[in-house]
Each structure stands twice: as structure tokens, then as C-alpha cells.
């Protein structure tokens, strides 16, 4: 059975993983006959009240929060090994841009959380597929832009696309129901809620992207 690492960034669209995207990812992996291996960094996040969408000033732990989505079956990403995984997927949500990297604050000059960076680079070096959803392609742009110049999509937002290009990556416009494949670098991306008007629309793109990712596994 293929093992697909799913790197979560918390629980909730404003401060962690977008829950719909994360669950749709897990469902698509399971429906494909593969096994999802949930991972998250053991770091702190700035909490956002999802009723008011305002910062609370409190802190939460990314790994502990992500465990809510994974139903407790999750591991610290620093212990993940590329040789034990067949592919990895990064769902979106602002946590991808705030917790997995600093793209939300520093744009193309940002950095990727070290444990996440290592796994992404190890997977790329091993020529194993990587999928990124919604804003998560920004993590890959920061991690791989200078070395691999990957083709990525976050949809069609001009400002974000410009920041993606500034990392050395190449942004490709794409609708929410479709995906972009960089076959040279084995990278798949789809806009999801960067463009989707609802969960059904996001699901179409995510299902296709996961299918395309699994087809790249050698």
C-alpha cells in the first residue's frame, strides 16, 4: 500500500489547515487505496477566533491542533523520512503560509519551517511526488524555487502569483476544478479555496490533483 504523507499546519482556515481541504485530501487518498500518514510540526501558532476571525492573542500547538483532523493518528514531521513515504501532500489554509513557512509575513523572502523544509527537499531529491493545495504551493515555492524553479498554481490572484514568481518558481493560472502538473519536478498543485466558491468545487480539483499525484509515483 502506498504511503502518502499529509503535512498539516493546525486546525482551522485562519490559523491552521483548511479543514475541508484536509478532509477532502484524506478522503481522496483513502478512496485511491493508499494510506495517509498525517504529519505536523511541533511548534506554536497564533490562535484566531474563527467566529470573529480576529486574533485572540493566545497560542496553540500546531501538532496538537492538527491531531484533531487526524483523529489523533499523527506524528511530528521531524521524524518523517522520505524513504518511508511514496508522496507528500500539503493542504491549504493560512497555517500553510503562517506556520509551515513565513510567506504570509515575508512573501518571497520568507523561510520554510526547518523540519518541513527538510522533508520537502528530501522528497524532491528522491524524485518522489509532492502535491500542494490552495496557498500551500507558496511553501514549495520558498523551499524549491531557487533550485528547481517549479511550475505551481494558486489560481489567478495576481499579487500572490507575482510573489510565487519572485521565488524563482513559475506560476500557472488554473481554475479551482483543475490542477497543474510539473512533470519534470513531479509537483502537482490545485487552487481549491483560493478560487472555489464551495466545497463541491474544491473537491473536484483536490480529487483530480491527488489522483495525478498518485499516478506520478514510480
Tab-separated table of C-alpha atoms in Angstrom:
chain	number	residue	atom	x	y	z
A	1	UNK	CA	0.000	0.000	0.000
A	2	UNK	CA	1.338	3.408	-0.967
A	3	UNK	CA	2.029	5.756	1.943
A	4	UNK	CA	1.214	9.420	1.395
A	5	UNK	CA	2.445	11.958	3.912
A	6	UNK	CA	-0.091	14.710	4.613
A	7	UNK	CA	1.551	17.744	6.207
A	8	UNK	CA	-0.985	19.625	8.320
A	9	UNK	CA	-0.486	23.088	9.802
A	10	UNK	CA	-3.039	23.186	12.595
A	11	UNK	CA	-6.839	23.090	12.536
A	12	UNK	CA	-8.816	25.949	11.015
A	13	UNK	CA	-8.609	28.069	7.886
A	14	UNK	CA	-7.270	31.235	9.572
A	15	UNK	CA	-4.550	29.746	11.741
A	16	UNK	CA	-4.017	26.195	10.523
A	17	UNK	CA	-5.055	23.707	7.863
A	18	UNK	CA	-8.270	24.433	5.957
A	19	UNK	CA	-10.456	21.658	7.334
A	20	UNK	CA	-12.463	20.968	4.169
A	21	UNK	CA	-9.269	20.724	2.107
A	22	UNK	CA	-7.582	18.478	4.652
A	23	UNK	CA	-10.538	16.100	4.901
A	24	UNK	CA	-11.034	16.013	1.125
A	25	UNK	CA	-7.340	15.168	0.778
A	26	UNK	CA	-7.604	12.330	3.283
A	27	UNK	CA	-10.751	11.038	1.577
A	28	UNK	CA	-9.176	11.117	-1.883
A	29	UNK	CA	-6.116	9.244	-0.633
A	30	UNK	CA	-8.244	6.602	1.089
A	31	UNK	CA	-10.507	6.199	-1.955
A	32	UNK	CA	-7.411	5.601	-4.076
A	33	UNK	CA	-6.372	2.640	-1.929
A	34	UNK	CA	-3.361	4.433	-0.464
A	35	UNK	CA	-2.651	5.187	3.209
A	36	UNK	CA	-2.476	8.747	4.526
A	37	UNK	CA	0.285	9.399	7.065
A	38	UNK	CA	-0.557	12.627	8.873
A	39	UNK	CA	2.322	14.853	9.958
A	40	UNK	CA	2.718	18.304	11.510
A	41	UNK	CA	5.494	20.363	13.091
A	42	UNK	CA	5.625	20.552	16.876
A	43	UNK	CA	5.575	24.367	17.076
A	44	UNK	CA	3.344	27.142	18.389
A	45	UNK	CA	0.739	29.046	16.352
A	46	UNK	CA	-1.080	32.330	16.907
A	47	UNK	CA	-4.720	31.493	17.596
A	48	UNK	CA	-7.551	33.049	15.592
A	49	UNK	CA	-11.175	33.068	16.794
A	50	UNK	CA	-12.980	31.509	13.843
A	51	UNK	CA	-16.288	33.137	14.769
A	52	UNK	CA	-14.950	36.700	14.729
A	53	UNK	CA	-11.872	35.990	12.540
A	54	UNK	CA	-9.795	38.045	14.973
A	55	UNK	CA	-6.517	37.130	16.664
A	56	UNK	CA	-7.090	36.121	20.286
A	57	UNK	CA	-3.538	36.743	21.485
A	58	UNK	CA	-3.331	33.123	22.633
A	59	UNK	CA	-1.011	30.403	21.395
A	60	UNK	CA	-1.740	26.833	20.398
A	61	UNK	CA	0.427	23.933	19.326
A	62	UNK	CA	0.338	23.061	15.617
A	63	UNK	CA	0.816	19.322	16.149
A	64	UNK	CA	-1.835	19.160	18.883
A	65	UNK	CA	-4.347	21.140	16.806
A	66	UNK	CA	-3.654	19.105	13.656
A	67	UNK	CA	-4.318	15.936	15.671
A	68	UNK	CA	-7.989	16.991	15.709
A	69	UNK	CA	-8.180	16.469	11.952
A	70	UNK	CA	-6.109	13.284	12.062
A	71	UNK	CA	-8.233	11.801	14.873
A	72	UNK	CA	-5.065	11.539	16.925
A	73	UNK	CA	-3.180	9.446	14.368
A	74	UNK	CA	-0.393	11.912	13.609
A	75	UNK	CA	3.361	12.253	14.042
A	76	UNK	CA	5.895	15.050	14.354
A	77	UNK	CA	7.086	15.880	10.843
A	78	UNK	CA	10.690	15.993	12.045
A	79	UNK	CA	10.575	12.206	12.447
A	80	UNK	CA	9.275	11.581	8.919
A	81	UNK	CA	11.665	10.033	6.407
A	82	UNK	CA	11.394	10.410	2.649
A	83	UNK	CA	12.391	6.780	2.138
A	84	UNK	CA	9.317	5.684	4.090
A	85	UNK	CA	6.853	7.741	2.016
A	86	UNK	CA	5.758	7.478	-1.613
A	87	UNK	CA	4.492	11.066	-1.918
A	88	UNK	CA	3.519	14.030	0.256
A	89	UNK	CA	0.570	16.429	0.162
A	90	UNK	CA	0.234	19.863	1.758
A	91	UNK	CA	-3.397	21.012	2.200
A	92	UNK	CA	-4.007	24.770	2.319
A	93	UNK	CA	-5.328	27.152	4.927
A	94	UNK	CA	-3.450	30.198	6.226
A	95	UNK	CA	-1.491	27.881	8.507
A	96	UNK	CA	0.444	26.711	5.459
A	97	UNK	CA	1.616	30.283	4.850
A	98	UNK	CA	1.973	31.200	8.548
A	99	UNK	CA	3.078	28.036	10.351
A	100	UNK	CA	4.765	25.885	7.717
A	101	UNK	CA	6.593	28.928	6.375
A	102	UNK	CA	6.648	32.726	6.716
A	103	UNK	CA	5.205	33.528	3.280
A	104	UNK	CA	2.205	35.279	4.877
A	105	UNK	CA	4.520	37.802	6.551
A	106	UNK	CA	7.587	37.960	4.307
A	107	UNK	CA	6.366	36.897	0.876
A	108	UNK	CA	9.103	35.613	-1.464
A	109	UNK	CA	11.774	36.460	1.148
A	110	UNK	CA	10.244	34.073	3.654
A	111	UNK	CA	11.614	30.845	5.078
A	112	UNK	CA	10.176	27.365	5.498
A	113	UNK	CA	9.924	25.723	8.919
A	114	UNK	CA	13.119	23.616	9.108
A	115	UNK	CA	11.546	20.182	9.626
A	116	UNK	CA	9.035	20.773	6.822
A	117	UNK	CA	11.796	22.117	4.584
A	118	UNK	CA	13.925	19.017	5.105
A	119	UNK	CA	11.126	16.627	4.203
A	120	UNK	CA	10.163	18.610	1.095
A	121	UNK	CA	13.741	18.777	-0.125
A	122	UNK	CA	14.371	15.111	0.677
A	123	UNK	CA	11.254	14.115	-1.286
A	124	UNK	CA	12.292	16.274	-4.223
A	125	UNK	CA	15.817	14.837	-4.172
A	126	UNK	CA	14.372	11.313	-4.127
A	127	UNK	CA	12.186	12.162	-7.141
A	128	UNK	CA	9.004	11.451	-5.224
A	129	UNK	CA	5.768	13.361	-5.980
A	130	UNK	CA	4.687	16.407	-3.994
A	131	UNK	CA	1.194	17.914	-4.082
A	132	UNK	CA	0.232	21.345	-2.739
A	133	UNK	CA	-3.287	22.724	-2.357
A	134	UNK	CA	-4.678	26.273	-2.126
A	135	UNK	CA	-1.954	28.589	-0.692
A	136	UNK	CA	0.379	25.671	0.141
A	137	UNK	CA	2.232	25.970	-3.210
A	138	UNK	CA	3.844	29.023	-1.589
A	139	UNK	CA	5.618	26.628	0.790
A	140	UNK	CA	7.020	24.704	-2.166
A	141	UNK	CA	7.993	27.938	-3.915
A	142	UNK	CA	10.078	29.008	-0.923
A	143	UNK	CA	11.549	25.527	-0.458
A	144	UNK	CA	12.356	24.694	-4.077
A	145	UNK	CA	12.080	27.866	-6.141
A	146	UNK	CA	15.766	28.740	-6.344
A	147	UNK	CA	16.923	25.198	-7.084
A	148	UNK	CA	14.158	23.642	-9.184
A	149	UNK	CA	12.044	26.586	-10.478
A	150	UNK	CA	8.852	24.503	-10.213
A	151	UNK	CA	5.617	25.279	-12.045
A	152	UNK	CA	2.871	25.949	-9.483
A	153	UNK	CA	-0.616	27.372	-9.214
A	154	UNK	CA	-2.567	29.212	-6.547
A	155	UNK	CA	-5.302	30.063	-9.060
A	156	UNK	CA	-5.191	33.544	-10.536
A	157	UNK	CA	-4.538	36.068	-7.747
A	158	UNK	CA	-2.084	38.492	-9.341
A	159	UNK	CA	-0.294	39.581	-6.160
A	160	UNK	CA	0.257	36.070	-4.855
A	161	UNK	CA	1.287	34.843	-8.303
A	162	UNK	CA	3.866	37.630	-8.509
A	163	UNK	CA	5.276	36.626	-5.120
A	164	UNK	CA	5.434	32.984	-6.252
A	165	UNK	CA	7.357	34.029	-9.368
A	166	UNK	CA	9.756	36.091	-7.265
A	167	UNK	CA	10.980	32.900	-5.547
A	168	UNK	CA	12.246	31.566	-8.867
A	169	UNK	CA	9.153	29.418	-9.351
A	170	UNK	CA	6.753	29.847	-12.269
A	171	UNK	CA	3.067	30.494	-11.600
A	172	UNK	CA	0.456	28.998	-13.933
A	173	UNK	CA	-3.164	30.190	-13.843
A	174	UNK	CA	-5.668	27.422	-13.156
A	175	UNK	CA	-9.380	27.122	-12.227
A	176	UNK	CA	-10.447	25.591	-8.913
A	177	UNK	CA	-11.712	22.388	-10.526
A	178	UNK	CA	-8.399	21.629	-12.258
A	179	UNK	CA	-4.726	21.233	-11.375
A	180	UNK	CA	-1.233	21.916	-12.696
A	181	UNK	CA	1.429	19.227	-13.075
A	182	UNK	CA	5.149	19.958	-13.241
A	183	UNK	CA	6.259	16.625	-14.666
A	184	UNK	CA	9.957	17.472	-14.546
A	185	UNK	CA	9.821	18.013	-10.776
A	186	UNK	CA	6.867	15.679	-10.003
A	187	UNK	CA	4.875	18.510	-8.407
A	188	UNK	CA	1.073	18.835	-8.548
A	189	UNK	CA	-0.919	21.854	-7.365
A	190	UNK	CA	-4.548	22.977	-7.356
A	191	UNK	CA	-6.205	26.256	-6.234
A	192	UNK	CA	-9.038	24.836	-4.068
A	193	UNK	CA	-10.376	27.624	-1.822
A	194	UNK	CA	-8.075	30.222	-3.355
A	195	UNK	CA	-10.804	30.226	-6.031
A	196	UNK	CA	-13.507	27.688	-5.163
A	197	UNK	CA	-16.956	29.001	-4.367
A	198	UNK	CA	-17.850	25.977	-2.256
A	199	UNK	CA	-16.780	22.572	-1.036
A	200	UNK	CA	-18.017	20.680	-4.114
A	201	UNK	CA	-15.935	22.858	-6.428
A	202	UNK	CA	-12.866	22.496	-4.211
A	203	UNK	CA	-13.404	18.739	-4.068
A	204	UNK	CA	-13.218	18.356	-7.849
A	205	UNK	CA	-9.787	19.931	-8.062
A	206	UNK	CA	-8.436	18.144	-4.995
A	207	UNK	CA	-9.645	14.724	-6.165
A	208	UNK	CA	-8.028	15.255	-9.560
A	209	UNK	CA	-4.805	16.544	-8.002
A	210	UNK	CA	-4.479	13.578	-5.634
A	211	UNK	CA	-5.153	11.164	-8.497
A	212	UNK	CA	-2.490	12.879	-10.610
A	213	UNK	CA	-0.033	12.773	-7.698
A	214	UNK	CA	-0.502	9.043	-7.181
A	215	UNK	CA	-0.049	8.426	-10.891
A	216	UNK	CA	3.401	10.041	-10.656
A	217	UNK	CA	4.597	7.505	-8.085
A	218	UNK	CA	7.225	5.279	-9.673
